[in-house]
mmCIF file of C-alpha atoms and ligand atoms in Angstrom:
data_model
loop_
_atom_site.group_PDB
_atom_site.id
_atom_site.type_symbol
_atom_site.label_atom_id
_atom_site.label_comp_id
_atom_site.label_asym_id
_atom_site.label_seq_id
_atom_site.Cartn_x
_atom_site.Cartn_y
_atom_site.Cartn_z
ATOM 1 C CA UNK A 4 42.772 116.210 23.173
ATOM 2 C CA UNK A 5 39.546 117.943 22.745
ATOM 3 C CA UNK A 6 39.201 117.735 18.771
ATOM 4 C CA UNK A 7 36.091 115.296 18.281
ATOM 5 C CA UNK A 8 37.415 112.774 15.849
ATOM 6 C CA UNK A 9 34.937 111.709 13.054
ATOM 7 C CA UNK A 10 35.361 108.092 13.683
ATOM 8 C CA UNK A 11 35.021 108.176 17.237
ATOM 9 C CA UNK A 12 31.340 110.182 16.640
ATOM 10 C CA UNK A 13 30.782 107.326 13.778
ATOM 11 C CA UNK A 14 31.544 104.574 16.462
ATOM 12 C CA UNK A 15 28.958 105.626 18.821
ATOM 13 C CA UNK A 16 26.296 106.763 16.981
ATOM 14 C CA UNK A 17 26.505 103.211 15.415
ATOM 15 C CA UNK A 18 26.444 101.912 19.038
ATOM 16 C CA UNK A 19 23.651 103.812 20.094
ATOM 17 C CA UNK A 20 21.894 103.166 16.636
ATOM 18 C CA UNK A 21 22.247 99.025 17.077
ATOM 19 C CA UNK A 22 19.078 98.321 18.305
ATOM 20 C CA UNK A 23 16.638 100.302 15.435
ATOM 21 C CA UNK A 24 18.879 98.721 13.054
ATOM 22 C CA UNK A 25 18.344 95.213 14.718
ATOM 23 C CA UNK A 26 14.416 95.974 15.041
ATOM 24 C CA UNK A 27 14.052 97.291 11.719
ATOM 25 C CA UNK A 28 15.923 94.027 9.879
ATOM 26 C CA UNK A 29 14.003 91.406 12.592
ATOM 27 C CA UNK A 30 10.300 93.373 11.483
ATOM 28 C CA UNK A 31 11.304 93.086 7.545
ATOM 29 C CA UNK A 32 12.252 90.052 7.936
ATOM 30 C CA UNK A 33 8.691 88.578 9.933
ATOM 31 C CA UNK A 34 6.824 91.069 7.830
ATOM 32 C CA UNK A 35 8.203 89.158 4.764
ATOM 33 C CA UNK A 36 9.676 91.661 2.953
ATOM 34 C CA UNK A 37 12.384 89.949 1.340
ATOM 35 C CA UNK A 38 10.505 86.766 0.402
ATOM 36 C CA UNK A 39 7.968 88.844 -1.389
ATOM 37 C CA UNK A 40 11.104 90.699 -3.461
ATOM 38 C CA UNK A 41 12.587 87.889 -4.336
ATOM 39 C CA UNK A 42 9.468 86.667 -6.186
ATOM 40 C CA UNK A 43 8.674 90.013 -7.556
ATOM 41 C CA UNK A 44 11.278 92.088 -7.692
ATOM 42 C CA UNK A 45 11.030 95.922 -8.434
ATOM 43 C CA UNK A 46 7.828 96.581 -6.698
ATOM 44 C CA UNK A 47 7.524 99.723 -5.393
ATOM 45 C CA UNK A 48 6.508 100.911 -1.644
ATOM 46 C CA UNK A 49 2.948 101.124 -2.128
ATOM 47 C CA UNK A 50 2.659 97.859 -3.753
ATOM 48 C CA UNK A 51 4.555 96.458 -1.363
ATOM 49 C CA UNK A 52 2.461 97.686 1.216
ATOM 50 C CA UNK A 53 -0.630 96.236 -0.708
ATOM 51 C CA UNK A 54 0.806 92.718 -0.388
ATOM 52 C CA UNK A 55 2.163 93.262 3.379
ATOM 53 C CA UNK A 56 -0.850 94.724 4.037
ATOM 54 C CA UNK A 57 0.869 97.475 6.150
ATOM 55 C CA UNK A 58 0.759 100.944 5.864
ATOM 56 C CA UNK A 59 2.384 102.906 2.764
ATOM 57 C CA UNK A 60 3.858 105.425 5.075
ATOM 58 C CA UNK A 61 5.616 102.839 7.333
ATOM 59 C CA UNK A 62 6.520 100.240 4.789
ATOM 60 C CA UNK A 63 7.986 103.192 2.750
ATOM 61 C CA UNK A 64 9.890 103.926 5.604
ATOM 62 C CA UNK A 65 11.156 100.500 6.236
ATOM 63 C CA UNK A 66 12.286 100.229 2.784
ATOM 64 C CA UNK A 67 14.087 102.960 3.315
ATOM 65 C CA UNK A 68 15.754 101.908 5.944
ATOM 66 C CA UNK A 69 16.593 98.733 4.407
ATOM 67 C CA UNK A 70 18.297 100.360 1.572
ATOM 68 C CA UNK A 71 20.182 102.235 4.632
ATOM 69 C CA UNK A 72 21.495 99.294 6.079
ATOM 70 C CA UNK A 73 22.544 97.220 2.985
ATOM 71 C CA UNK A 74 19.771 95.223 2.693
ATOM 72 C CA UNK A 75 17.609 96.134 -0.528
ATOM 73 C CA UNK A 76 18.985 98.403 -3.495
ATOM 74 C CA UNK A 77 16.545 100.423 -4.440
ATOM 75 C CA UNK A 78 16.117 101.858 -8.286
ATOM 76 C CA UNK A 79 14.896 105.870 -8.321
ATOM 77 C CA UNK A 80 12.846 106.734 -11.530
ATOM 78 C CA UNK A 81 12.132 110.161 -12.671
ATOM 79 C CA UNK A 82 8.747 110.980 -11.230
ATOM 80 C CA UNK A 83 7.802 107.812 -10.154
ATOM 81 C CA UNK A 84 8.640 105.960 -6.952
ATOM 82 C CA UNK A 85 11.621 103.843 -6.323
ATOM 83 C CA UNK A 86 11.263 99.806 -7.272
ATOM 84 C CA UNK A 87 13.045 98.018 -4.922
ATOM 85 C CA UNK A 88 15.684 94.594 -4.665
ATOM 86 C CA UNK A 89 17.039 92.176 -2.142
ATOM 87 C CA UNK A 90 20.933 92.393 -2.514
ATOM 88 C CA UNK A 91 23.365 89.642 -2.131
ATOM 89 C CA UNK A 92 23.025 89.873 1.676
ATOM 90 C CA UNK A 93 19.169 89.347 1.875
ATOM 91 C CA UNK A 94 19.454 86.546 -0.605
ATOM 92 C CA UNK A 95 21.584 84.940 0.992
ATOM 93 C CA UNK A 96 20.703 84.753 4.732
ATOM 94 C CA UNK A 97 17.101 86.453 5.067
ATOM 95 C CA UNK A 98 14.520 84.412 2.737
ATOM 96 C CA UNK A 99 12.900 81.675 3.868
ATOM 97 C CA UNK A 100 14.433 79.201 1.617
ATOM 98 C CA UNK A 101 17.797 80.221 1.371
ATOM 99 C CA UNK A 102 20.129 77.128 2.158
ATOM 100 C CA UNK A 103 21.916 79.362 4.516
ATOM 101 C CA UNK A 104 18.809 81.124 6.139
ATOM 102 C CA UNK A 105 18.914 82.869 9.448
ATOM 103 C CA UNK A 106 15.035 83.695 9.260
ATOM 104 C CA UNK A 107 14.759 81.002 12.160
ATOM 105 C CA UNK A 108 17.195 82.614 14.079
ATOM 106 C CA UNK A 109 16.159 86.129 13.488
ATOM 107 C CA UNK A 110 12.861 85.233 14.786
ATOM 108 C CA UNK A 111 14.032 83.808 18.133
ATOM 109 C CA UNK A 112 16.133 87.260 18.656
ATOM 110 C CA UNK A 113 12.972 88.898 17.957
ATOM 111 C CA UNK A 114 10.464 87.437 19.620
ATOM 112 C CA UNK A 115 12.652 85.864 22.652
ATOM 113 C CA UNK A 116 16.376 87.727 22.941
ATOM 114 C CA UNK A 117 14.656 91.192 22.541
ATOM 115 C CA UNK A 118 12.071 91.021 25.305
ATOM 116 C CA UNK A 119 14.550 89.789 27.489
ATOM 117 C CA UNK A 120 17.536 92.751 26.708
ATOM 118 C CA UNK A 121 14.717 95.005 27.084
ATOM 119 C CA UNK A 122 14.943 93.828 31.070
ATOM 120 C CA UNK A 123 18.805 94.132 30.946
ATOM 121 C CA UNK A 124 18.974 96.960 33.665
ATOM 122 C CA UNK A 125 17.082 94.123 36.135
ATOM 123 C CA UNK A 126 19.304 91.582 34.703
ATOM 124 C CA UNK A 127 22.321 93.318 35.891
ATOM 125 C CA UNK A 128 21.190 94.312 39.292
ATOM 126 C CA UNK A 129 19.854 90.758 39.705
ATOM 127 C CA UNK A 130 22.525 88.729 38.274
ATOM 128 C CA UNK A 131 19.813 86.080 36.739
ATOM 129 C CA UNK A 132 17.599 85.991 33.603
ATOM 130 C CA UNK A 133 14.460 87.885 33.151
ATOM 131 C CA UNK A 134 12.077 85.675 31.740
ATOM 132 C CA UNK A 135 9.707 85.905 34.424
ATOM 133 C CA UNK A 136 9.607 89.651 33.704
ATOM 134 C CA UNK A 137 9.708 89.152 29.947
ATOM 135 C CA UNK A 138 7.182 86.399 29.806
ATOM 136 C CA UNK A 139 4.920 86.359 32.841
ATOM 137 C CA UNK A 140 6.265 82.582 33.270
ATOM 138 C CA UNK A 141 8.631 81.358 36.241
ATOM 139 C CA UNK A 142 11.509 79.027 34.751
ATOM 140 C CA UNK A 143 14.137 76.804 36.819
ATOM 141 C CA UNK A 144 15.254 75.046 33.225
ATOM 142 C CA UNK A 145 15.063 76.965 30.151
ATOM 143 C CA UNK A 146 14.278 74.632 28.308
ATOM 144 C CA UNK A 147 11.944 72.212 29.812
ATOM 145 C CA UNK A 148 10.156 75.323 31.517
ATOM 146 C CA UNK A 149 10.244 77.851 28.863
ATOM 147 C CA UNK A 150 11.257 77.032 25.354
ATOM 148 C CA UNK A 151 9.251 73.124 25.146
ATOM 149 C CA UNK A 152 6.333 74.281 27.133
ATOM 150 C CA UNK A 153 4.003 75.218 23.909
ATOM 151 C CA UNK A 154 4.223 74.154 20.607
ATOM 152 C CA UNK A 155 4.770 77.613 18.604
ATOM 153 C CA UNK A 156 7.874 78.709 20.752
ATOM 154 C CA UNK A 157 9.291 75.165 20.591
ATOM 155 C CA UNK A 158 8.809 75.436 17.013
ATOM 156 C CA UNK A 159 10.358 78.925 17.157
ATOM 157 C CA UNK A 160 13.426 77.871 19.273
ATOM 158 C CA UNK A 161 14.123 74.513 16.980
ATOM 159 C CA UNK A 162 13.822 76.780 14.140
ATOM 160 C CA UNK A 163 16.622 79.275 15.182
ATOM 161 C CA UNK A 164 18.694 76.307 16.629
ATOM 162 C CA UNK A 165 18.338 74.848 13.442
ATOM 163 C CA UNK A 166 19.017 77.701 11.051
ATOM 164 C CA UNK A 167 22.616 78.655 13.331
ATOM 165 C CA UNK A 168 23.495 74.936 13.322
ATOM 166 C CA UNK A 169 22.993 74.828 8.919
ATOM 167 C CA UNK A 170 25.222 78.041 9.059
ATOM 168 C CA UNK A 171 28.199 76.481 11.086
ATOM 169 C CA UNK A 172 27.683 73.166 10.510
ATOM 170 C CA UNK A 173 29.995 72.549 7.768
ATOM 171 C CA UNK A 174 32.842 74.313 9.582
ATOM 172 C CA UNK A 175 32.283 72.339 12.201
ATOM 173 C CA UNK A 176 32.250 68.705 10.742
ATOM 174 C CA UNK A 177 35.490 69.815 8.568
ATOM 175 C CA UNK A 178 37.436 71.320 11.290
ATOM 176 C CA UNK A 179 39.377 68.136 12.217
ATOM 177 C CA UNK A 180 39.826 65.092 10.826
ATOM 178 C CA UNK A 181 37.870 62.602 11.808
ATOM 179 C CA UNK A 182 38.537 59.483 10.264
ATOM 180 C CA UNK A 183 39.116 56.840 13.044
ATOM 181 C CA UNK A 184 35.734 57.690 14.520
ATOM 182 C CA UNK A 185 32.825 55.395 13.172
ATOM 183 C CA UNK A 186 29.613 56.303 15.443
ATOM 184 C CA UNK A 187 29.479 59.539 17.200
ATOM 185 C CA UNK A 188 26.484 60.925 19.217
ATOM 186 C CA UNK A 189 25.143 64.534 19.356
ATOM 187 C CA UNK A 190 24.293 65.742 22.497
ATOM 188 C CA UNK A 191 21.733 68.106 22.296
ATOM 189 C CA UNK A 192 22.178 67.915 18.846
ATOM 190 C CA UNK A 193 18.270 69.266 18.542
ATOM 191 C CA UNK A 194 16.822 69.110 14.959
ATOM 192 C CA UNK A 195 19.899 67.166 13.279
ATOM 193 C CA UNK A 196 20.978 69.525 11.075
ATOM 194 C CA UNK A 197 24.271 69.871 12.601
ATOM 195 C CA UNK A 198 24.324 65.350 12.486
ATOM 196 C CA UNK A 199 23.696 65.403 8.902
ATOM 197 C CA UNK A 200 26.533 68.180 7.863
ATOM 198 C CA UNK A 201 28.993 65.690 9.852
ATOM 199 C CA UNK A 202 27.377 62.586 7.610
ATOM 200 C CA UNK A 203 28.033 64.780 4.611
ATOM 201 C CA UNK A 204 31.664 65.175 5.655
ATOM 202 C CA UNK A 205 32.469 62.139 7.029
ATOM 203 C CA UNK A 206 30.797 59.278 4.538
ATOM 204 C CA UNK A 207 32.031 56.436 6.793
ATOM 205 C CA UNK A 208 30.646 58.178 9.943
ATOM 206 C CA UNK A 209 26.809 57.355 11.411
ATOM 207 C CA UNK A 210 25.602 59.961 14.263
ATOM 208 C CA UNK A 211 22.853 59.307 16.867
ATOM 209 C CA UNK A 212 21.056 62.648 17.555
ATOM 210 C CA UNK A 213 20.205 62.222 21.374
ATOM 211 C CA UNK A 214 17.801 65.218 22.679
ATOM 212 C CA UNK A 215 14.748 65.875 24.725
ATOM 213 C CA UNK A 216 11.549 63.774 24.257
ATOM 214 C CA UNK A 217 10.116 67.042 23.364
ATOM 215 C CA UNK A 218 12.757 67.812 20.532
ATOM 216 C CA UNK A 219 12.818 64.192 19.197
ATOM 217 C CA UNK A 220 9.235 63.968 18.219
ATOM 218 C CA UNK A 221 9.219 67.192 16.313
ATOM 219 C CA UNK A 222 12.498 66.506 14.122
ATOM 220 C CA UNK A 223 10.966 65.352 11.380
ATOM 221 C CA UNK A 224 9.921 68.617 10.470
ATOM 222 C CA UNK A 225 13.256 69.359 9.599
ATOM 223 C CA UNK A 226 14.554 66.307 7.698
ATOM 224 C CA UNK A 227 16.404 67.303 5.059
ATOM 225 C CA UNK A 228 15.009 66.786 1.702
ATOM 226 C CA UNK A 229 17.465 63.541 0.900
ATOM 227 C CA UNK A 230 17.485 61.671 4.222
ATOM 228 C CA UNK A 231 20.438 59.875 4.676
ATOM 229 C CA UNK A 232 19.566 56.620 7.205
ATOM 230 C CA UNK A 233 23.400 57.635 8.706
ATOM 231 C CA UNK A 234 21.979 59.418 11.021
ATOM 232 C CA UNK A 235 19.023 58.503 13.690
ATOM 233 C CA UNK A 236 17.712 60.223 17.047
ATOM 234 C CA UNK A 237 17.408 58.534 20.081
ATOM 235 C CA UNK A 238 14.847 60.711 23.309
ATOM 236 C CA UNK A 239 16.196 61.188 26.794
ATOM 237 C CA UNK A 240 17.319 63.322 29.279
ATOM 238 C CA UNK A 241 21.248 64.471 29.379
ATOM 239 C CA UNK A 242 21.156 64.931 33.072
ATOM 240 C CA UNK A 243 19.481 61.755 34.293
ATOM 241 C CA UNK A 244 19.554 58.772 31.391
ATOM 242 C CA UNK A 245 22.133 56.619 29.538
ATOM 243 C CA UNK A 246 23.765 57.881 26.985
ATOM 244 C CA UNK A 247 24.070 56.098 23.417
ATOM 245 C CA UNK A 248 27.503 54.346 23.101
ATOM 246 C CA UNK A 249 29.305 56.430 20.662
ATOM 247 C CA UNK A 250 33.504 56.646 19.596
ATOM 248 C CA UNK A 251 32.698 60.694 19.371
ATOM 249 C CA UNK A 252 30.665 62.869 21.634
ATOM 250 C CA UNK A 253 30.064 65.920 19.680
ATOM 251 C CA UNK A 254 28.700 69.206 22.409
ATOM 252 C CA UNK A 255 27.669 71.899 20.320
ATOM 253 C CA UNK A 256 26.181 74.941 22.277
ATOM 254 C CA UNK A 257 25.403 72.892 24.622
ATOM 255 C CA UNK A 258 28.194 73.671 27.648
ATOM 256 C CA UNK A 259 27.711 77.619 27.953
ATOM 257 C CA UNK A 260 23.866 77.017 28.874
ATOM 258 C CA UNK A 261 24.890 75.084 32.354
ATOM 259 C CA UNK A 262 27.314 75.770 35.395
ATOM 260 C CA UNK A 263 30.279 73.914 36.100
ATOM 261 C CA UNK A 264 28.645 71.936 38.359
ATOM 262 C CA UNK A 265 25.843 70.396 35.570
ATOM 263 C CA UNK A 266 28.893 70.782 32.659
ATOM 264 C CA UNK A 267 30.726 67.923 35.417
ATOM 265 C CA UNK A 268 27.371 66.187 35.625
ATOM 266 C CA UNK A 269 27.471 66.073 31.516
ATOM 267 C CA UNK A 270 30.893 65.433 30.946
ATOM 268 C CA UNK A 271 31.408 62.560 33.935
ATOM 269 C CA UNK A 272 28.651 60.493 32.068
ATOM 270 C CA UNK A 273 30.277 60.715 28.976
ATOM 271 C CA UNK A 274 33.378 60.122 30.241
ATOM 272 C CA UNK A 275 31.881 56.959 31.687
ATOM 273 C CA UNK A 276 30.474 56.029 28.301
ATOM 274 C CA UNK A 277 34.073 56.700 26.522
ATOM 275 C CA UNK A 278 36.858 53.894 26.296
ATOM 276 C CA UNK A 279 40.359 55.165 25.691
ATOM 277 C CA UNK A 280 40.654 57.013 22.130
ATOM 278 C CA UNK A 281 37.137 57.869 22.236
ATOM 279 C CA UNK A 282 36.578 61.790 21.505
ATOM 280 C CA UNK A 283 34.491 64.754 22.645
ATOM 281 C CA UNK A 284 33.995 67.384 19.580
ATOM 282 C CA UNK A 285 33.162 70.822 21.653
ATOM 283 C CA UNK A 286 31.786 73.685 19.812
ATOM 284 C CA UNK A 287 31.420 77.100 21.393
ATOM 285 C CA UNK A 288 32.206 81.057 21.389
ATOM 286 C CA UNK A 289 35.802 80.726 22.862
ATOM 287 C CA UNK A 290 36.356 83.616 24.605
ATOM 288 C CA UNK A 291 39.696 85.482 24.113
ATOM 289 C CA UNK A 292 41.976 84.262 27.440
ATOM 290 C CA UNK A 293 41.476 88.078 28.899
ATOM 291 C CA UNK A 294 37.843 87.728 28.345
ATOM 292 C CA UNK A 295 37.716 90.782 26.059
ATOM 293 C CA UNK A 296 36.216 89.418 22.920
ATOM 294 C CA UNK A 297 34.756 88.255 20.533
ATOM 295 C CA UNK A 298 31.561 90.926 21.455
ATOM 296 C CA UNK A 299 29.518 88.285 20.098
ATOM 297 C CA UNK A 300 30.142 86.212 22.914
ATOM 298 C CA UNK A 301 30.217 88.596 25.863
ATOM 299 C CA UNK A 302 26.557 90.012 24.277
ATOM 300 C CA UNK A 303 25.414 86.889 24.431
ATOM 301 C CA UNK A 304 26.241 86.236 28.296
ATOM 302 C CA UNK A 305 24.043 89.354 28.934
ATOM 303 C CA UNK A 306 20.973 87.234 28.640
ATOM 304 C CA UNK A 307 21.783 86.054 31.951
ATOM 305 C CA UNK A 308 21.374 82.855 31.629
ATOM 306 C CA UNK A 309 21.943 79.887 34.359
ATOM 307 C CA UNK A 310 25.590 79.400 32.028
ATOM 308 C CA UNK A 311 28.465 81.135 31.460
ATOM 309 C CA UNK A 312 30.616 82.205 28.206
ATOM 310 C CA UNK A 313 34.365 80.553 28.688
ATOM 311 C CA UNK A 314 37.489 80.536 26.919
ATOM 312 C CA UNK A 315 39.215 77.409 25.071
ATOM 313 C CA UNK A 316 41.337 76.947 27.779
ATOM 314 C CA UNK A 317 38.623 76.746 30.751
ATOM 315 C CA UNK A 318 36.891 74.655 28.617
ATOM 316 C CA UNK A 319 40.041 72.622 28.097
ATOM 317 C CA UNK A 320 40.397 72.686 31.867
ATOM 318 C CA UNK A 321 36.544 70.746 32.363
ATOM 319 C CA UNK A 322 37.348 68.368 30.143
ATOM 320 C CA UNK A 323 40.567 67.212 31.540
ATOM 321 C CA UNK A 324 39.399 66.807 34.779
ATOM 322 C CA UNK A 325 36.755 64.129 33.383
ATOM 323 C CA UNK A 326 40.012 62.492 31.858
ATOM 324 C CA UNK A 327 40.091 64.329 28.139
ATOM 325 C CA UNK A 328 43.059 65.720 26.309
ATOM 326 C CA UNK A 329 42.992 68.348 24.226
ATOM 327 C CA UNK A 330 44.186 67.552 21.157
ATOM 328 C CA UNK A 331 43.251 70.524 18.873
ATOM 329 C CA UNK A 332 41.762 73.760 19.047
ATOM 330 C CA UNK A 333 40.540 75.997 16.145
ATOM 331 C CA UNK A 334 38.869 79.311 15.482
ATOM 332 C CA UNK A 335 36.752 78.881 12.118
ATOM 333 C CA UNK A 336 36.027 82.014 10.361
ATOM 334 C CA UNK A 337 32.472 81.170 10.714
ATOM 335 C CA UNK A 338 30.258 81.623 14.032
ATOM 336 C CA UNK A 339 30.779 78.835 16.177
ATOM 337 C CA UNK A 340 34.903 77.660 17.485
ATOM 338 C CA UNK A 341 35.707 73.931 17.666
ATOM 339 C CA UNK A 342 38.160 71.556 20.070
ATOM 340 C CA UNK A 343 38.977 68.075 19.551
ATOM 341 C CA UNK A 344 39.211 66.301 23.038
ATOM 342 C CA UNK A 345 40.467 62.374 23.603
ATOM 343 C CA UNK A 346 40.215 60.149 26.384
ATOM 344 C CA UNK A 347 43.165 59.115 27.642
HETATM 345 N N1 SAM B 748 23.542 71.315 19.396
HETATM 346 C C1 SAM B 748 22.555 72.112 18.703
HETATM 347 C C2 SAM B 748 23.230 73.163 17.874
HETATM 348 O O1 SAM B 748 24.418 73.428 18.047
HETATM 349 O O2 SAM B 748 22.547 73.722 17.019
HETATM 350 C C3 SAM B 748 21.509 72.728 19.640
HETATM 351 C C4 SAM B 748 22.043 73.610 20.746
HETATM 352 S S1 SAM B 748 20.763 74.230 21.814
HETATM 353 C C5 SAM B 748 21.522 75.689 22.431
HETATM 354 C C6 SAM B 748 20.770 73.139 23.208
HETATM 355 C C7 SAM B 748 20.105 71.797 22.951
HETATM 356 O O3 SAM B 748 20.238 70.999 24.134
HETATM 357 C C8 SAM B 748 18.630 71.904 22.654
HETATM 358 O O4 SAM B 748 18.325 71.179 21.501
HETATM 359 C C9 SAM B 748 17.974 71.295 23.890
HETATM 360 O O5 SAM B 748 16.740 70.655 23.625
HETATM 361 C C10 SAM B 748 19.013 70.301 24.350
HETATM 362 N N2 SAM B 748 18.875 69.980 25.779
HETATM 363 C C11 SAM B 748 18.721 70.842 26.808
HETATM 364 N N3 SAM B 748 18.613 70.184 27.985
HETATM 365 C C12 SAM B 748 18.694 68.862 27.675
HETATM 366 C C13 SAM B 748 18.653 67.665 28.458
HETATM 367 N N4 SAM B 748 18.516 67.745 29.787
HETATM 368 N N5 SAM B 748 18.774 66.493 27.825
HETATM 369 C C14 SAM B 748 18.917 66.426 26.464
HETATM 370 N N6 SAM B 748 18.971 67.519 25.669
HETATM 371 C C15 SAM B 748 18.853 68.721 26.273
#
């Protein structure tokens, strides 16, 4: 029927709106908007602008549009100008120092993600990324070629790795029980933050953070403040060196970056490092089985990179043919699903 439905009008306008919305919460957030608030809250545009040392008209108007989206409150006086607030939301995911920060990650979708959707009609017709377009560089490995090749956008790129992995680590390291396991390794497992939420969990449990000789050497910038000597990093290569020995192989993010043929390349050499009862911890987007959801995941695969997005049950499908059984599957509420695998 013809009658234009108010939702449906809602629904696209808040499609077609997405990206100022993402823009306008990725500039307040490198601008520093919310840090400054927090500090001082109640200041109003101008002053705000004074500190930023931006414009009055466009910080005014990215106040604004903060207040829009849910991410200040702002307080109207008569005849003056509105002071402004972080709500619960900014607190708790946009400053700097929040425990549960995404500032890292926001920053990556910013200054990486962005450049690259704004390719996405090239990365359609081509099938492959677009950082060559994006960037001016030419990358066979992403990370090797793109992400470790200076310091600031490794920086950047352990940063947003790091802020995800403090988000969902905790959901993570609780969703099964993992008692019998005494050493596990993380593959991948980048800055450690993931390592030490699965020492915080698990007290008995010590976890070898094995990454790139590129990653290794920077993680110290992200020890935690109360180190906990459960949990060490070892350099190397994935692809091409020995693994450390480990009774748990945890893969977080790591599988949806490769094709099947390097996820068999992975999983083979830990299958050769595993003894019966050993595990493999797998953390991913699982796709629904008809591939329709969660968006999240299907957005993501739109960057085109060398990987795919799967489901639990293709997933489930590599690992048994490298000899794992899939013991346990669950969907946290947070951003990142989990499967328990076992040797057999
Ligand atoms: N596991 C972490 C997490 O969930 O937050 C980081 C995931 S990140 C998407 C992928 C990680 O794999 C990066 O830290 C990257 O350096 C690492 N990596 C990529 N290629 C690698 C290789 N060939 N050998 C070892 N680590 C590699």
């Amino acid at each position: 029927d013809s009658e234009l439905k108010k939702e449906d009008l809602q629904r696209i306008i808040e499609l077609m709106d997405g990206f100022k919305a993402s823009k306008a919460l990725f500039t307040s957030s490198k601008m520093g908007v919310f840090d400054l608030l927090q500090t001082r809250p109640g200041l109003d545009a101008a002053q705000v602008a004074q500190e930023l040392k931006a414009s009055v008209k466009g910080t005014e108007c990215l106040l604004e549009a903060c207040v829009a989206l849910g991410l200040l409150k702002s307080k109207g006086r008569t005849g003056q100008s509105p002071m402004y607030e972080n709500t619960h939301l900014a607190t708790r995911f946009l400053l700097s120092d929040a425990p549960l920060s995404l500032q890292g990650y926001i920053r990556h979708c910013n200054d990486t993600v962005w450049p690259l959707f704004s390719h996405l009609e090239s990365a359609v017709q081509d099938g492959s990324n677009q950082r060559e377009k994006a960037f001016g560089k030419k990358s066979q490995d992403v990370f090797q070629d793109t992400y470790y090749n200076s310091k600031e956008v490794k920086l950047r790129f352990m940063n947003a790795m790091h802020s995800i992995a403090k988000v969902t680590g905790k959901a993570v390291a609780t969703a099964f029980d993992l008692s019998k396991f005494k050493t596990a390794c993380d593959i991948g497992g980048c800055t450690g933050a993931m390592a030490y939420e699965f020492t915080k969990a698990h007290p008995k449990l010590s976890v070898t953070v094995f990454d790139l000789p590129a990653v290794v050497e920077m993680s110290e910038h992200f020890h935690p403040l109360h180190t906990d000597n459960r949990v060490s990093f070892v350099a190397g290569d994935f692809f091409k060196d020995e693994l450390p020995k480990a009774d748990l192989y945890i893969l977080a993010r790591i599988l949806h970056d490769w094709p099947d043929e390097k996820v068999h390349l992975l999983l083979s050499k830990i299958a050769d490092a595993c003894t019966p009862g050993c595990g493999v911890l797998l953390s991913e987007i699982f796709l629904d089985e008809e591939r329709r959801g969660p968006s999240r995941g299907l957005l993501q695969a739109l960057s085109m990179s060398e990987g795919k997005q799967r489901s639990a049950t293709e997933y489930s499908l590599l690992l048994k043919s490298h000899g794992f059984v899939t013991a346990h599957v669950k969907h946290t509420a947070n951003l990142l699903d989990a499967m328990l695998c076992i040797k057999a």
